[in-house]
Amino acid sequence: NEYGTNNWHGEQVAADGTTFSDAAIAQVGNTVVIAAEGIFNSLDVYWQTDDTSGWHAETVAGIQTTYSVPSIAQNGNSTIIAAEGPSNSLDFYWAYNGSSNWGPEQVAGAGTTFSAPSITANTLGNGVNIAAEGPSDSLDFYWAINGTSTWHPEVVAGAGTTATTPAISA
């Protein structure tokens, strides 16, 4: 939609039979980026530069890596994505804007994550924040400083407090 109008324009981003979750969307620089669970539990992104046509597809993580709706955000000059991984793990991916070289990291191991995560960049703290439902319906929070792969886990609210995907904002 163009600002100030009621003219909505529809575009098919991905072919039929290629996405198997709800989509997550973010404005990253001058590009729209959409992430979704792809065929055979892969993680796919689709991007298009503003005011252009034609969507570009990339596979962020291959088959049997993604088991939830991903969450996506901009972090400085990078795109960041979090998703539930195999065996209820929590996975994180990042790539510099304009690059298709995705860096994978495991935030939390098997048996830690029971919902789609939510992700945000913490520009004041120069890092990444992720929230997800943890074991026994707890609310779990993870953070890392940009440029490091050390993730710090915290339990925000204990057992029986969270039964759905949490939201997060910095």
PDB file of C-alpha atoms in Angstrom:
ATOM      1  CA  ASN A   1       0.000   0.000   0.000  1.00  0.00           C
ATOM      2  CA  GLU A   2       1.234   3.478  -0.773  1.00  0.00           C
ATOM      3  CA  TYR A   3       1.065   5.820   2.219  1.00  0.00           C
ATOM      4  CA  GLY A   4      -2.150   7.804   2.336  1.00  0.00           C
ATOM      5  CA  THR A   5      -4.041   5.618  -0.133  1.00  0.00           C
ATOM      6  CA  ASN A   6      -6.367   2.647  -0.037  1.00  0.00           C
ATOM      7  CA  ASN A   7      -4.650   1.018  -3.016  1.00  0.00           C
ATOM      8  CA  TRP A   8      -3.332  -2.363  -1.905  1.00  0.00           C
ATOM      9  CA  HIS A   9      -1.111  -4.305  -4.304  1.00  0.00           C
ATOM     10  CA  GLY A  10      -0.754  -8.075  -4.050  1.00  0.00           C
ATOM     11  CA  GLU A  11       2.253 -10.104  -5.156  1.00  0.00           C
ATOM     12  CA  GLN A  12       2.973 -13.802  -4.920  1.00  0.00           C
ATOM     13  CA  VAL A  13       6.313 -14.054  -3.151  1.00  0.00           C
ATOM     14  CA  ALA A  14       6.921 -17.803  -3.338  1.00  0.00           C
ATOM     15  CA  ALA A  15       5.525 -20.583  -5.502  1.00  0.00           C
ATOM     16  CA  ASP A  16       2.678 -22.771  -4.286  1.00  0.00           C
ATOM     17  CA  GLY A  17       3.847 -25.625  -2.058  1.00  0.00           C
ATOM     18  CA  THR A  18       7.065 -23.932  -0.874  1.00  0.00           C
ATOM     19  CA  THR A  19       6.175 -22.456   2.534  1.00  0.00           C
ATOM     20  CA  PHE A  20       4.862 -24.384   5.514  1.00  0.00           C
ATOM     21  CA  SER A  21       4.499 -21.801   8.288  1.00  0.00           C
ATOM     22  CA  ASP A  22       3.224 -18.314   8.780  1.00  0.00           C
ATOM     23  CA  ALA A  23       5.669 -15.737   7.492  1.00  0.00           C
ATOM     24  CA  ALA A  24       7.710 -13.168   9.386  1.00  0.00           C
ATOM     25  CA  ILE A  25       8.517  -9.857   7.708  1.00  0.00           C
ATOM     26  CA  ALA A  26      10.976  -7.022   8.352  1.00  0.00           C
ATOM     27  CA  GLN A  27      12.174  -3.868   6.641  1.00  0.00           C
ATOM     28  CA  VAL A  28      15.957  -4.213   6.438  1.00  0.00           C
ATOM     29  CA  GLY A  29      17.589  -1.106   5.034  1.00  0.00           C
ATOM     30  CA  ASN A  30      15.893  -0.502   1.683  1.00  0.00           C
ATOM     31  CA  THR A  31      14.799  -4.133   1.367  1.00  0.00           C
ATOM     32  CA  VAL A  32      11.732  -6.090   2.454  1.00  0.00           C
ATOM     33  CA  VAL A  33      12.746  -9.500   3.863  1.00  0.00           C
ATOM     34  CA  ILE A  34      10.299 -12.343   4.546  1.00  0.00           C
ATOM     35  CA  ALA A  35      11.228 -15.553   6.375  1.00  0.00           C
ATOM     36  CA  ALA A  36       9.203 -18.783   6.492  1.00  0.00           C
ATOM     37  CA  GLU A  37       9.591 -22.481   7.172  1.00  0.00           C
ATOM     38  CA  GLY A  38      10.207 -24.126   3.821  1.00  0.00           C
ATOM     39  CA  ILE A  39       9.914 -27.578   2.336  1.00  0.00           C
ATOM     40  CA  PHE A  40      11.094 -30.455   4.550  1.00  0.00           C
ATOM     41  CA  ASN A  41      11.501 -28.087   7.538  1.00  0.00           C
ATOM     42  CA  SER A  42      14.058 -25.821   5.911  1.00  0.00           C
ATOM     43  CA  LEU A  43      14.390 -22.077   6.637  1.00  0.00           C
ATOM     44  CA  ASP A  44      13.874 -19.816   3.629  1.00  0.00           C
ATOM     45  CA  VAL A  45      14.018 -16.074   3.080  1.00  0.00           C
ATOM     46  CA  TYR A  46      12.608 -13.985   0.281  1.00  0.00           C
ATOM     47  CA  TRP A  47      13.731 -10.426  -0.356  1.00  0.00           C
ATOM     48  CA  GLN A  48      12.975  -7.552  -2.664  1.00  0.00           C
ATOM     49  CA  THR A  49      14.515  -4.088  -2.809  1.00  0.00           C
ATOM     50  CA  ASP A  50      12.009  -1.278  -2.309  1.00  0.00           C
ATOM     51  CA  ASP A  51      10.422   0.110  -5.490  1.00  0.00           C
ATOM     52  CA  THR A  52      11.507  -2.879  -7.590  1.00  0.00           C
ATOM     53  CA  SER A  53       9.765  -6.025  -8.703  1.00  0.00           C
ATOM     54  CA  GLY A  54      10.808  -9.654  -8.488  1.00  0.00           C
ATOM     55  CA  TRP A  55      11.358 -11.580  -5.264  1.00  0.00           C
ATOM     56  CA  HIS A  56      14.665 -13.343  -4.608  1.00  0.00           C
ATOM     57  CA  ALA A  57      14.717 -16.648  -2.684  1.00  0.00           C
ATOM     58  CA  GLU A  58      17.465 -18.001  -0.431  1.00  0.00           C
ATOM     59  CA  THR A  59      17.763 -21.058   1.778  1.00  0.00           C
ATOM     60  CA  VAL A  60      19.104 -20.002   5.160  1.00  0.00           C
ATOM     61  CA  ALA A  61      19.163 -23.493   6.691  1.00  0.00           C
ATOM     62  CA  GLY A  62      18.619 -26.829   4.939  1.00  0.00           C
ATOM     63  CA  ILE A  63      16.157 -29.638   5.506  1.00  0.00           C
ATOM     64  CA  GLN A  64      15.150 -30.726   9.025  1.00  0.00           C
ATOM     65  CA  THR A  65      16.449 -27.536  10.688  1.00  0.00           C
ATOM     66  CA  THR A  66      13.320 -25.449  11.337  1.00  0.00           C
ATOM     67  CA  TYR A  67      10.183 -26.390  13.266  1.00  0.00           C
ATOM     68  CA  SER A  68       8.394 -23.075  13.896  1.00  0.00           C
ATOM     69  CA  VAL A  69       7.492 -19.764  12.415  1.00  0.00           C
ATOM     70  CA  PRO A  70      10.766 -17.822  12.297  1.00  0.00           C
ATOM     71  CA  SER A  71      11.206 -14.343  13.730  1.00  0.00           C
ATOM     72  CA  ILE A  72      13.206 -11.740  11.792  1.00  0.00           C
ATOM     73  CA  ALA A  73      14.671  -8.292  12.475  1.00  0.00           C
ATOM     74  CA  GLN A  74      17.353  -5.859  11.364  1.00  0.00           C
ATOM     75  CA  ASN A  75      20.440  -5.507  13.540  1.00  0.00           C
ATOM     76  CA  GLY A  76      22.658  -2.700  12.280  1.00  0.00           C
ATOM     77  CA  ASN A  77      23.893  -3.832   8.872  1.00  0.00           C
ATOM     78  CA  SER A  78      22.673  -7.419   9.334  1.00  0.00           C
ATOM     79  CA  THR A  79      19.494  -9.456   9.089  1.00  0.00           C
ATOM     80  CA  ILE A  80      18.861 -11.697  12.107  1.00  0.00           C
ATOM     81  CA  ILE A  81      16.498 -14.686  12.359  1.00  0.00           C
ATOM     82  CA  ALA A  82      15.519 -17.026  15.195  1.00  0.00           C
ATOM     83  CA  ALA A  83      13.550 -20.276  14.905  1.00  0.00           C
ATOM     84  CA  GLU A  84      12.818 -23.413  16.862  1.00  0.00           C
ATOM     85  CA  GLY A  85      15.245 -26.089  15.727  1.00  0.00           C
ATOM     86  CA  PRO A  86      15.372 -29.886  15.924  1.00  0.00           C
ATOM     87  CA  SER A  87      14.405 -31.547  19.223  1.00  0.00           C
ATOM     88  CA  ASN A  88      12.985 -28.292  20.628  1.00  0.00           C
ATOM     89  CA  SER A  89      16.275 -26.395  20.366  1.00  0.00           C
ATOM     90  CA  LEU A  90      16.620 -22.660  19.630  1.00  0.00           C
ATOM     91  CA  ASP A  91      18.609 -21.565  16.579  1.00  0.00           C
ATOM     92  CA  PHE A  92      19.858 -18.160  15.404  1.00  0.00           C
ATOM     93  CA  TYR A  93      21.019 -17.077  11.945  1.00  0.00           C
ATOM     94  CA  TRP A  94      22.529 -13.826  10.704  1.00  0.00           C
ATOM     95  CA  ALA A  95      23.873 -12.405   7.463  1.00  0.00           C
ATOM     96  CA  TYR A  96      25.274  -9.042   6.483  1.00  0.00           C
ATOM     97  CA  ASN A  97      22.813  -7.129   4.321  1.00  0.00           C
ATOM     98  CA  GLY A  98      23.398  -7.993   0.683  1.00  0.00           C
ATOM     99  CA  SER A  99      25.122 -11.298   1.521  1.00  0.00           C
ATOM    100  CA  SER A 100      23.672 -14.785   1.210  1.00  0.00           C
ATOM    101  CA  ASN A 101      26.279 -16.224   3.600  1.00  0.00           C
ATOM    102  CA  TRP A 102      24.216 -17.082   6.700  1.00  0.00           C
ATOM    103  CA  GLY A 103      26.000 -17.695  10.008  1.00  0.00           C
ATOM    104  CA  PRO A 104      24.203 -20.306  12.139  1.00  0.00           C
ATOM    105  CA  GLU A 105      24.390 -20.463  15.933  1.00  0.00           C
ATOM    106  CA  GLN A 106      22.632 -22.666  18.457  1.00  0.00           C
ATOM    107  CA  VAL A 107      21.227 -20.468  21.215  1.00  0.00           C
ATOM    108  CA  ALA A 108      19.854 -23.282  23.404  1.00  0.00           C
ATOM    109  CA  GLY A 109      20.042 -27.062  23.069  1.00  0.00           C
ATOM    110  CA  ALA A 110      17.473 -29.826  22.858  1.00  0.00           C
ATOM    111  CA  GLY A 111      14.468 -29.659  25.151  1.00  0.00           C
ATOM    112  CA  THR A 112      14.653 -25.900  25.750  1.00  0.00           C
ATOM    113  CA  THR A 113      12.212 -24.304  23.300  1.00  0.00           C
ATOM    114  CA  PHE A 114       8.509 -25.035  22.874  1.00  0.00           C
ATOM    115  CA  SER A 115       7.228 -22.112  20.770  1.00  0.00           C
ATOM    116  CA  ALA A 116       8.220 -19.935  17.899  1.00  0.00           C
ATOM    117  CA  PRO A 117      10.717 -17.402  19.275  1.00  0.00           C
ATOM    118  CA  SER A 118      10.559 -13.619  19.019  1.00  0.00           C
ATOM    119  CA  ILE A 119      13.721 -11.656  18.194  1.00  0.00           C
ATOM    120  CA  THR A 120      14.799  -8.042  18.375  1.00  0.00           C
ATOM    121  CA  ALA A 121      18.015  -6.081  18.101  1.00  0.00           C
ATOM    122  CA  ASN A 122      19.086  -4.233  21.228  1.00  0.00           C
ATOM    123  CA  THR A 123      20.803  -1.221  19.703  1.00  0.00           C
ATOM    124  CA  LEU A 124      21.622   0.341  23.099  1.00  0.00           C
ATOM    125  CA  GLY A 125      23.292  -2.854  24.281  1.00  0.00           C
ATOM    126  CA  ASN A 126      24.782  -3.709  20.873  1.00  0.00           C
ATOM    127  CA  GLY A 127      23.227  -7.161  20.870  1.00  0.00           C
ATOM    128  CA  VAL A 128      20.372  -9.539  20.151  1.00  0.00           C
ATOM    129  CA  ASN A 129      17.444 -10.467  22.405  1.00  0.00           C
ATOM    130  CA  ILE A 130      15.253 -13.574  21.956  1.00  0.00           C
ATOM    131  CA  ALA A 131      12.192 -14.675  23.933  1.00  0.00           C
ATOM    132  CA  ALA A 132      10.570 -18.127  23.712  1.00  0.00           C
ATOM    133  CA  GLU A 133       8.404 -20.523  25.649  1.00  0.00           C
ATOM    134  CA  GLY A 134      10.669 -22.829  27.629  1.00  0.00           C
ATOM    135  CA  PRO A 135      10.238 -26.120  29.478  1.00  0.00           C
ATOM    136  CA  SER A 136       7.104 -26.503  31.629  1.00  0.00           C
ATOM    137  CA  ASP A 137       5.533 -23.434  30.009  1.00  0.00           C
ATOM    138  CA  SER A 138       8.165 -21.016  31.329  1.00  0.00           C
ATOM    139  CA  LEU A 139       9.105 -17.724  29.653  1.00  0.00           C
ATOM    140  CA  ASP A 140      12.765 -17.798  28.651  1.00  0.00           C
ATOM    141  CA  PHE A 141      14.991 -14.933  27.490  1.00  0.00           C
ATOM    142  CA  TYR A 142      18.356 -15.144  25.732  1.00  0.00           C
ATOM    143  CA  TRP A 143      20.809 -12.413  24.859  1.00  0.00           C
ATOM    144  CA  ALA A 144      24.171 -12.094  23.148  1.00  0.00           C
ATOM    145  CA  ILE A 145      26.478  -9.212  22.304  1.00  0.00           C
ATOM    146  CA  ASN A 146      27.014  -8.629  18.572  1.00  0.00           C
ATOM    147  CA  GLY A 147      30.155 -10.335  17.304  1.00  0.00           C
ATOM    148  CA  THR A 148      30.090 -13.064  19.952  1.00  0.00           C
ATOM    149  CA  SER A 149      28.473 -16.491  19.927  1.00  0.00           C
ATOM    150  CA  THR A 150      28.004 -16.632  23.711  1.00  0.00           C
ATOM    151  CA  TRP A 151      24.299 -16.721  24.558  1.00  0.00           C
ATOM    152  CA  HIS A 152      23.125 -15.861  28.057  1.00  0.00           C
ATOM    153  CA  PRO A 153      19.907 -17.641  29.186  1.00  0.00           C
ATOM    154  CA  GLU A 154      17.479 -16.239  31.747  1.00  0.00           C
ATOM    155  CA  VAL A 155      14.112 -17.460  33.012  1.00  0.00           C
ATOM    156  CA  VAL A 156      11.765 -14.466  33.069  1.00  0.00           C
ATOM    157  CA  ALA A 157       8.739 -16.295  34.459  1.00  0.00           C
ATOM    158  CA  GLY A 158       8.647 -19.828  35.834  1.00  0.00           C
ATOM    159  CA  ALA A 159       6.619 -22.940  35.085  1.00  0.00           C
ATOM    160  CA  GLY A 160       3.023 -22.536  34.021  1.00  0.00           C
ATOM    161  CA  THR A 161       3.292 -18.895  32.970  1.00  0.00           C
ATOM    162  CA  THR A 162       3.604 -19.089  29.173  1.00  0.00           C
ATOM    163  CA  ALA A 163       1.485 -21.107  26.781  1.00  0.00           C
ATOM    164  CA  THR A 164       2.076 -19.345  23.479  1.00  0.00           C
ATOM    165  CA  THR A 165       4.644 -17.469  21.417  1.00  0.00           C
ATOM    166  CA  PRO A 166       5.891 -14.455  23.376  1.00  0.00           C
ATOM    167  CA  ALA A 167       6.530 -11.027  21.873  1.00  0.00           C
ATOM    168  CA  ILE A 168       9.665  -8.939  22.416  1.00  0.00           C
ATOM    169  CA  SER A 169      10.785  -5.402  21.676  1.00  0.00           C
ATOM    170  CA  ALA A 170      13.886  -3.454  22.576  1.00  0.00           C
TER     171      ALA A 170
END
